[in-house]
Structure formats: structure tokens, C-alpha cells
Amino acid sequence: MTPAAERPHPVDMTDRRGDHLWRPYTQMKHAAAPLEAVATSGSRITLGDGRELIDGIASWWTAVHGYNHPHIRDAVADQLGRMPHVMFGGLTHAPAERLAARLAALLPGALNHVFFTDSGSVAVEVALKMAVQLWLNRGITGRTRVLAFRGGYHGDTMGAMSACDPDEGMHRRFGAYLPSQVFCELPRTAALEADLDAALVAHRHELAAVIVEPLVQGAGGMLMHPPEVLATIEKLSRRHGLPLIADEIFTGFGRTGSLFACEQAGVTPDILCLSKALTGGTLALAATIATTEIFSQFWSDDPAHALMHGPTFMANPLACAAANASLDLFEVEPRLVQAGAIGRSLTAGLAPVRSKQGIADVRVLGAIGVVQFEKAPDLAALKQRFIARGVWVRPFGDIVYLTPALTISEGDLEELIAAVCEVAAAAA
Ligand SMILES: *Cc1c(COP(=O)(O)O)cnc(C)c1O
């Protein structure tokens, strides 16, 4: 590695105005300087100063097989030698054909038609576009809003952002620029189910779809709901003739203990979004998958009925090769068993925190463990403590959570749990 002094643009970390990088969700003036990562392996991140951190969150929930899995690395290297990229308009290739067929086979019901994009937010945009356009294709106008749930998160682009929780999301900051959606509480009780039903009736002439994150609202605070709540949402969507969009970008690929969260409720959405762990955390790829019934409404002699979307890097062959290799690993290695074992360790390990002062809740689902504080702690201080403790954990809002690689060793998981217990007790 080039010593810092010899780099062409030395970065003054005390005054970030000299920094060329604009960082995610960051007030550049006050944020602590980011740590430099130079290598990853398994569940470890190596820093520029030689320290090694145990990763508790698998790089924003993507690296389900741990970092640098040799099978994915080899598949990508092989594809790199043949064809790193080719446009997807008018051309096709084996990695995409194979991946689409495999996803269709893995997903429930008739979710058979796969549209590839390059990020989760864009996968959601495409789902919203499908929902809005399918009404137009039926000759029905005015159906341009979606019903979304409080606590939800669906991405940072405009359409996706408009479906995020209206208070926690960025609605106020972007005001009138955002499309206006209809929001409800998740139907956790009979009264809330009646509210949802009433909202669906009240807005029936303007709704295009219902969108939900099945079982766990991730970025909204790792808020979990039982499968029955999801089943109720499906039932009401059907009753009112609205397509159900399942955003499984966080929950997909074993995170909740099943390959897809919808399976636990026996729910088959009409449109499903995947990204995050799709390539095992190696390359940017997302997919919006529609049922044959949805797809049929775009199948027409009218060119205007075609789905009007097409990203430049659509179905990038390297990313598809990585995703195929990731699916191989789900076939040959016991990822769901590992997720179950992680869940048991998290349940046992985090239990003592529950009774500590200042702790509002401790919850576990699949390979997700969450400690919620009664009031938001000093996040910057908490992050520093974790790093000093040798772990990479990123608390946000009023929670600290663990979503490790499904392949994490027992020892590393114990370290992470111990760190969370220690820091949570000190912070509460
Ligand atoms: C992360 C996430 C997204 C957005 O994905 P990006 O790749 O960051 O655009 C959308 N929905 C859910 C549920 C997510 O967790």
C-alpha cells in the first residue's frame, strides 16, 4: 500500500472540506473520519493500520457467505475473462438466463418473470412502475399511489423514498418533490386490520399496489411482525384487487431463517424485490420478479404496453455470475441451518440484556438480533466503543443490531454478542 504521505491527494481528516468523497448519510463537518478498510476475509475486515474487526453486520446485510468466498471469487474471475459486460438490449447471455430461471424456481408461486437492475432502490422503482403501468395497460387511469406501512424503508431514490416511513424517512426534507403515498400501521390487531381495510376502501380509485417488507422492517428499526400480519396484508390486498409488492431486499436469502421471508406466512406476492445478498455481497445487482399474471398485462400487440425501463448495466454478467455462485452455495452449504444456529446463539446471548436498565426490547428473528434502547443513545460514542472492542457494529436510531454472515464462526459470534451486551449495558 502507498504510504499516506505519497498519495496524490493527501486527505486532511480534521477538515473534511479537503476530502473528495461525499459519504453516505453523513454530515461531513462533524462525522468522525471513516476507517480505511484494506482487505476482507470471512467475517473479518482488516484496517489500514493492521487492526482486524469482526464484522457484525455483513456489510449492510449483503455478505451472507462471509467475505471473499472462493467459489464466488472463481466464478467472477472466470466471467471476467470471457465477458465482463455486454448491453442487455437485443442481446442475452447465459449467466442472466440461468440466474432468472433459478430465481423463478426458488421463489414461491408463479413469480416467474425477472427484471434485473443494479440496486435495491431501483428494483423498488421498477416494482412501482410495474404497478402503476399495469393499470394504464388495462385502460384504467388515476391509479398512481401505493399503500405503504409506517416503519418501512424501501430505498433512497424518489419513488422508493416516497414509500418509506413518512416521519422517519426523508419526506419532510423533500416535500412536494415526492409522490404522495397512503400510509397505514401494520395490521397487528383487529382494530388496525379494520383501519387498513378502511384505507383500502377510501383510496380504492387511486391505489396501484400495496408494498411491504415481509416480517422485518429493516432500516426502519429492525421492527419485526409475525407471519399472520403478512398474511392479513395479502388477504386485504387480494380482497381489494391490488397487487402486493414484497420488498425482500433485506429479508431475502436466509436472513429471517427461511430462504425468503414470505415463505413463513405462505404468502405469494405479485411482485417481489431482491438485492442486498443476491450476489453474496460482491457486486451490485437487484431483481424485480413478477408473477405470470402481472407479466401478462404487459404482453400485448401495443408497443406502449411494454415495461418502459432499461438500465445501462442491466443484468451485468459479472454480477449474474456472482449471484449464480451464491445460489450454488445455498444449494451445497447449510445456510438455513446456520441461520437457525445463529438465531439460537443470539437469543441465548442477548437475553441477559433484556433486564438491564434503559433497555426497551431485545428481539431475534433468524440471523437478526436487536437490542433496542428506551431512548436513542450517543451513537458516535457507541460506534467508537465497538471499534475499540474490535468489532464492526453500526447502531442507528435507538437500536444496536447484529446481522452477521451466515458462515460466521461460533467464536466470532460470541465475541460480537459479548461486545453488544457490554456496550449496551454501559450505554443504557
Ligand atoms: C437496502 C434496502 C433497499 C435499498 O437498496 P439499495 O441497494 O441501497 O438501493 C430497499 N429496500 C429494503 C428493504 C432495503 O433493505
XYZ file of C-alpha atoms and ligand atoms in Angstrom:
443
model
C 0.000 0.000 0.000
C 1.189 3.517 -0.785
C 2.097 5.368 2.410
C -0.353 8.197 3.074
C 2.279 10.907 2.572
C 2.908 9.768 -1.013
C -0.694 9.692 -2.129
C -1.523 12.315 -4.767
C -4.273 13.960 -2.729
C -3.479 13.677 0.959
C -6.710 13.981 2.887
C -6.791 16.278 5.869
C -9.076 14.349 8.174
C -9.503 17.275 10.561
C -11.085 19.413 7.855
C -13.200 17.277 5.568
C -13.521 20.075 3.015
C -10.292 18.650 1.628
C -11.954 15.274 1.169
C -13.052 14.437 -2.368
C -15.523 11.833 -1.170
C -19.022 12.704 -0.128
C -20.107 9.996 2.280
C -23.490 8.279 2.838
C -25.973 9.909 5.259
C -23.087 11.932 6.667
C -22.824 15.454 7.961
C -19.295 15.826 6.638
C -18.464 18.632 9.042
C -18.956 16.633 12.216
C -18.582 12.979 11.304
C -15.614 11.031 12.631
C -13.156 10.163 9.853
C -14.028 6.794 8.307
C -11.704 3.877 8.917
C -9.739 2.634 5.963
C -10.503 -0.972 5.022
C -7.759 -2.702 3.064
C -8.841 -6.338 2.992
C -11.681 -8.647 3.972
C -11.838 -12.351 4.683
C -14.597 -14.491 6.183
C -16.167 -12.319 8.875
C -13.147 -10.056 9.306
C -12.303 -6.600 7.990
C -8.619 -5.607 8.019
C -7.893 -1.916 8.513
C -5.052 0.147 7.081
C -3.334 0.286 10.459
C -3.313 -3.513 10.672
C -6.210 -3.901 13.113
C -8.817 -6.540 12.367
C -12.509 -6.096 13.151
C -15.120 -8.840 13.446
C -17.975 -7.801 11.178
C -21.369 -7.968 12.901
C -23.458 -6.651 10.021
C -22.018 -8.292 6.888
C -21.588 -5.016 5.013
C -25.157 -3.749 5.156
C -26.522 -7.340 5.209
C -25.004 -8.422 1.918
C -22.106 -10.794 2.661
C -24.136 -13.865 3.671
C -21.315 -16.326 2.868
C -18.676 -14.150 4.513
C -16.171 -12.137 2.503
C -14.060 -13.485 -0.353
C -15.761 -16.842 -0.661
C -13.513 -18.708 -3.123
C -16.449 -20.147 -5.095
C -17.884 -16.695 -5.854
C -14.422 -15.257 -6.490
C -13.633 -18.002 -9.015
C -16.975 -17.604 -10.799
C -16.465 -13.854 -11.159
C -12.841 -14.271 -12.302
C -13.943 -16.804 -14.907
C -16.688 -14.499 -16.185
C -14.271 -11.547 -16.193
C -12.051 -13.462 -18.604
C -14.940 -14.121 -21.011
C -17.201 -11.100 -20.927
C -17.339 -8.580 -18.071
C -20.293 -6.755 -19.567
C -22.464 -6.555 -22.632
C -25.603 -4.488 -23.149
C -28.894 -6.266 -22.453
C -30.990 -4.580 -25.124
C -31.251 -7.055 -28.020
C -28.597 -9.359 -26.509
C -28.780 -12.025 -23.851
C -26.273 -14.242 -22.031
C -26.117 -17.471 -20.113
C -25.391 -16.014 -16.650
C -28.604 -13.921 -16.748
C -30.764 -16.657 -18.344
C -29.588 -19.157 -15.775
C -29.995 -16.808 -12.815
C -33.526 -15.795 -13.829
C -34.594 -19.428 -14.187
C -33.072 -20.329 -10.824
C -34.721 -17.426 -9.011
C -38.078 -18.327 -10.566
C -37.632 -21.923 -9.372
C -36.726 -20.846 -5.828
C -39.470 -18.248 -5.384
C -42.995 -19.267 -4.385
C -45.932 -19.451 -6.791
C -45.774 -18.065 -10.299
C -43.091 -15.426 -9.622
C -41.502 -16.266 -12.954
C -40.542 -13.065 -14.747
C -37.299 -11.427 -13.662
C -36.250 -7.849 -14.413
C -32.638 -7.122 -13.425
C -31.359 -3.754 -12.212
C -28.335 -2.665 -10.221
C -29.570 -1.552 -6.807
C -32.365 -2.232 -4.371
C -33.836 1.244 -4.718
C -34.073 0.828 -8.470
C -35.639 -2.628 -8.060
C -38.332 -0.897 -5.975
C -38.713 1.869 -8.590
C -39.292 -0.825 -11.214
C -41.843 -2.572 -8.979
C -43.708 0.735 -8.522
C -43.542 1.401 -12.243
C -44.911 -2.075 -13.000
C -47.762 -1.486 -10.567
C -48.669 1.920 -11.987
C -48.287 0.860 -15.610
C -50.315 -2.306 -15.313
C -53.427 -0.232 -14.528
C -52.731 2.001 -17.521
C -52.304 -1.106 -19.677
C -55.763 -2.188 -18.501
C -57.106 1.194 -19.608
C -57.670 2.449 -16.064
C -56.263 5.864 -15.169
C -55.771 7.568 -11.807
C -54.203 4.583 -10.017
C -50.876 6.215 -9.181
C -50.395 5.855 -5.424
C -49.246 2.921 -3.313
C -50.262 1.930 0.167
C -47.175 1.557 2.348
C -46.624 0.890 6.044
C -45.310 3.045 8.830
C -41.841 1.923 9.882
C -41.000 0.825 6.340
C -37.900 1.506 4.281
C -37.723 0.905 0.535
C -34.709 2.874 -0.679
C -33.353 6.338 -1.351
C -34.464 7.170 -4.902
C -37.546 9.354 -5.183
C -40.251 6.743 -5.730
C -38.762 4.317 -3.226
C -38.226 7.108 -0.708
C -41.850 8.202 -1.036
C -42.914 4.767 0.266
C -40.621 4.955 3.338
C -42.000 5.819 6.771
C -43.301 9.389 6.428
C -41.869 10.534 9.780
C -38.596 8.617 9.936
C -37.952 8.882 6.211
C -36.858 11.957 4.325
C -40.344 13.167 3.380
C -40.177 16.499 5.127
C -36.854 17.390 3.576
C -38.002 16.725 0.040
C -41.549 17.944 0.498
C -43.574 18.422 -2.638
C -40.960 16.768 -4.847
C -42.009 13.355 -3.505
C -45.003 11.440 -4.801
C -47.630 11.242 -2.071
C -48.455 7.743 -0.834
C -51.029 6.337 1.568
C -49.653 5.130 4.919
C -51.079 2.659 7.423
C -49.914 0.860 10.531
C -49.127 -2.817 10.038
C -52.342 -4.745 10.838
C -51.072 -6.180 14.125
C -54.504 -6.111 15.798
C -58.114 -6.500 14.681
C -58.582 -2.729 15.034
C -55.544 -1.993 12.857
C -56.750 -4.561 10.331
C -60.052 -2.656 10.166
C -58.109 0.608 9.686
C -56.147 -0.894 6.806
C -59.318 -2.218 5.227
C -60.949 1.215 5.574
C -57.928 2.938 3.984
C -58.049 0.497 1.071
C -61.742 1.315 0.578
C -61.265 5.080 0.943
C -58.419 5.182 -1.592
C -59.628 2.438 -3.909
C -59.774 4.657 -7.013
C -56.196 5.897 -6.690
C -54.195 2.941 -5.377
C -51.961 0.918 -7.704
C -50.452 -1.528 -5.185
C -49.581 -2.359 -1.589
C -45.884 -2.558 -0.633
C -44.412 -4.214 2.459
C -41.162 -5.583 3.854
C -42.156 -9.107 4.920
C -41.558 -9.998 8.605
C -38.888 -7.365 9.310
C -38.835 -3.650 8.585
C -35.055 -3.362 8.389
C -33.681 0.141 8.025
C -36.804 1.464 9.772
C -35.505 -0.029 13.036
C -35.455 -3.833 12.650
C -39.151 -3.939 13.574
C -40.488 -7.492 13.420
C -44.014 -8.727 12.825
C -45.433 -12.250 12.951
C -46.290 -14.112 9.724
C -50.034 -13.680 10.421
C -49.665 -9.916 9.931
C -48.163 -10.506 6.494
C -50.927 -12.991 5.676
C -53.509 -10.355 6.649
C -51.879 -7.844 4.304
C -52.026 -10.385 1.488
C -55.675 -11.171 2.252
C -56.706 -7.495 2.207
C -54.670 -6.728 -0.939
C -56.489 -9.588 -2.705
C -59.874 -8.503 -1.381
C -59.364 -5.052 -2.902
C -57.818 -6.308 -6.143
C -54.435 -4.712 -5.537
C -51.086 -6.280 -6.414
C -48.886 -6.950 -3.381
C -45.231 -5.928 -3.666
C -42.918 -7.747 -1.233
C -39.656 -5.879 -0.693
C -37.344 -8.770 0.299
C -34.201 -6.763 -0.355
C -33.175 -7.129 3.293
C -35.021 -10.335 4.227
C -34.165 -12.431 1.152
C -31.564 -15.219 1.155
C -31.875 -16.733 4.588
C -31.717 -13.696 6.841
C -35.022 -14.485 8.592
C -34.315 -18.221 8.776
C -36.116 -19.226 5.572
C -34.762 -18.532 2.091
C -37.442 -15.849 1.652
C -39.470 -14.287 4.462
C -42.775 -14.638 2.557
C -42.485 -18.427 2.830
C -43.045 -18.266 6.595
C -46.501 -16.784 6.029
C -47.339 -18.916 2.998
C -47.676 -15.646 1.085
C -47.026 -15.289 -2.650
C -46.714 -11.641 -3.578
C -47.434 -10.440 -7.114
C -44.124 -8.608 -7.357
C -41.005 -9.280 -5.276
C -37.781 -7.252 -4.980
C -34.351 -8.714 -4.245
C -30.868 -7.217 -3.915
C -28.509 -6.956 -0.889
C -27.442 -10.636 -0.503
C -28.263 -11.585 -4.109
C -24.592 -11.695 -5.152
C -23.354 -12.798 -1.738
C -22.185 -9.251 -1.096
C -19.788 -8.975 -4.009
C -21.318 -6.964 -6.846
C -24.253 -4.617 -7.358
C -27.321 -6.447 -8.650
C -31.040 -6.349 -7.974
C -34.100 -8.075 -9.360
C -37.796 -7.285 -9.565
C -39.734 -10.500 -10.127
C -43.363 -10.521 -11.260
C -45.932 -13.300 -11.460
C -47.123 -14.537 -14.823
C -50.418 -12.735 -14.189
C -48.635 -9.377 -13.820
C -46.341 -10.088 -16.766
C -49.368 -10.963 -18.938
C -50.665 -7.430 -18.593
C -47.594 -6.127 -20.401
C -47.874 -8.835 -23.115
C -49.666 -7.069 -25.913
C -49.717 -6.042 -29.568
C -49.432 -2.442 -28.377
C -45.779 -1.316 -28.094
C -46.857 1.235 -25.463
C -47.734 -1.663 -23.152
C -44.054 -2.681 -22.857
C -42.378 -2.124 -19.482
C -40.509 1.122 -20.029
C -37.260 0.640 -18.150
C -33.716 -0.443 -19.063
C -30.616 0.336 -17.006
C -27.301 0.544 -18.892
C -25.717 -2.136 -16.737
C -28.835 -4.312 -16.653
C -28.043 -7.969 -15.896
C -24.298 -7.310 -15.735
C -22.701 -10.712 -16.455
C -20.144 -10.435 -13.634
C -22.900 -9.729 -11.121
C -25.078 -12.536 -12.531
C -22.121 -14.934 -12.303
C -21.616 -13.913 -8.673
C -25.324 -14.419 -7.938
C -25.322 -17.853 -9.592
C -22.305 -18.819 -7.500
C -24.085 -17.541 -4.393
C -27.112 -19.717 -5.210
C -24.744 -22.695 -5.659
C -23.576 -22.113 -2.099
C -27.154 -22.079 -0.798
C -27.568 -25.468 -2.506
C -24.412 -27.154 -1.242
C -23.788 -25.489 2.119
C -26.260 -25.476 5.045
C -27.016 -21.739 5.158
C -30.517 -22.014 6.640
C -29.265 -24.388 9.334
C -26.524 -21.866 10.072
C -29.089 -19.049 10.255
C -31.068 -21.115 12.785
C -27.973 -21.756 14.899
C -27.070 -18.044 14.839
C -30.637 -17.246 15.939
C -30.339 -19.606 18.917
C -26.994 -18.088 19.945
C -28.398 -14.565 19.610
C -31.477 -15.473 21.665
C -29.420 -17.019 24.457
C -26.601 -14.488 24.333
C -28.677 -11.308 24.242
C -31.249 -12.484 26.842
C -29.349 -11.017 29.843
C -29.540 -7.531 28.293
C -33.345 -7.542 28.432
C -33.495 -6.890 32.169
C -30.913 -4.084 32.108
C -31.980 -0.553 32.857
C -32.653 1.617 29.821
C -33.337 -1.331 27.515
C -36.743 -1.268 25.836
C -36.620 -4.561 23.952
C -34.468 -7.465 22.802
C -35.684 -9.380 19.746
C -34.374 -12.078 17.458
C -35.604 -13.499 14.160
C -33.479 -15.827 12.052
C -29.958 -14.400 11.980
C -31.047 -10.946 13.165
C -30.510 -9.893 16.780
C -31.680 -6.498 18.034
C -31.259 -4.563 21.271
C -33.497 -1.504 21.489
C -32.836 1.308 23.969
C -35.549 3.318 25.710
C -34.058 6.462 24.247
C -31.554 6.936 21.444
C -28.023 6.566 22.803
C -24.968 8.645 21.787
C -24.373 6.794 18.527
C -20.926 8.232 17.797
C -19.666 7.189 21.228
C -21.230 3.757 20.829
C -19.572 3.218 17.460
C -16.190 4.175 18.942
C -16.637 1.716 21.789
C -17.393 -1.111 19.389
C -14.323 -0.365 17.313
C -12.159 -0.205 20.427
C -13.639 -3.611 21.308
C -12.555 -4.985 17.894
C -15.976 -5.378 16.328
C -17.755 -3.667 13.437
C -21.302 -2.910 14.562
C -23.304 0.107 13.399
C -26.051 1.167 15.791
C -28.684 3.520 14.379
C -31.687 5.322 15.839
C -32.406 3.626 19.155
C -31.057 0.171 18.286
C -27.921 -1.908 18.158
C -28.252 -4.991 15.974
C -26.308 -7.957 14.661
C -26.810 -9.447 11.182
C -23.593 -11.407 10.728
C -22.549 -13.543 7.776
C -24.416 -16.863 7.995
C -20.994 -18.539 7.929
C -19.620 -16.733 10.988
C -17.665 -18.935 13.406
C -19.084 -19.618 16.860
C -16.142 -17.832 18.435
C -16.590 -14.662 16.383
C -20.334 -14.670 17.044
C -19.699 -14.992 20.785
C -17.325 -12.030 20.581
C -19.962 -9.947 18.824
C -22.665 -10.881 21.323
C -20.338 -10.150 24.246
C -19.489 -6.753 22.753
C -23.160 -5.870 22.274
C -24.025 -6.969 25.834
C -21.149 -4.986 27.296
C -21.704 -1.828 25.288
C -25.491 -1.961 25.707
C -25.167 -2.248 29.472
C -22.752 0.683 29.576
C -24.791 2.873 27.221
C -28.226 2.315 28.702
C -31.390 -1.616 1.383
C -32.818 -1.678 1.051
C -33.333 -1.058 -0.091
C -32.487 -0.190 -0.998
O -31.454 -0.892 -1.590
P -30.190 -0.091 -2.201
O -29.397 -1.142 -2.876
O -29.495 0.523 -1.032
O -30.732 0.922 -3.133
C -34.683 -1.192 -0.354
N -35.481 -1.923 0.442
C -35.018 -2.544 1.537
C -35.943 -3.360 2.359
C -33.677 -2.433 1.890
O -33.225 -3.027 2.994
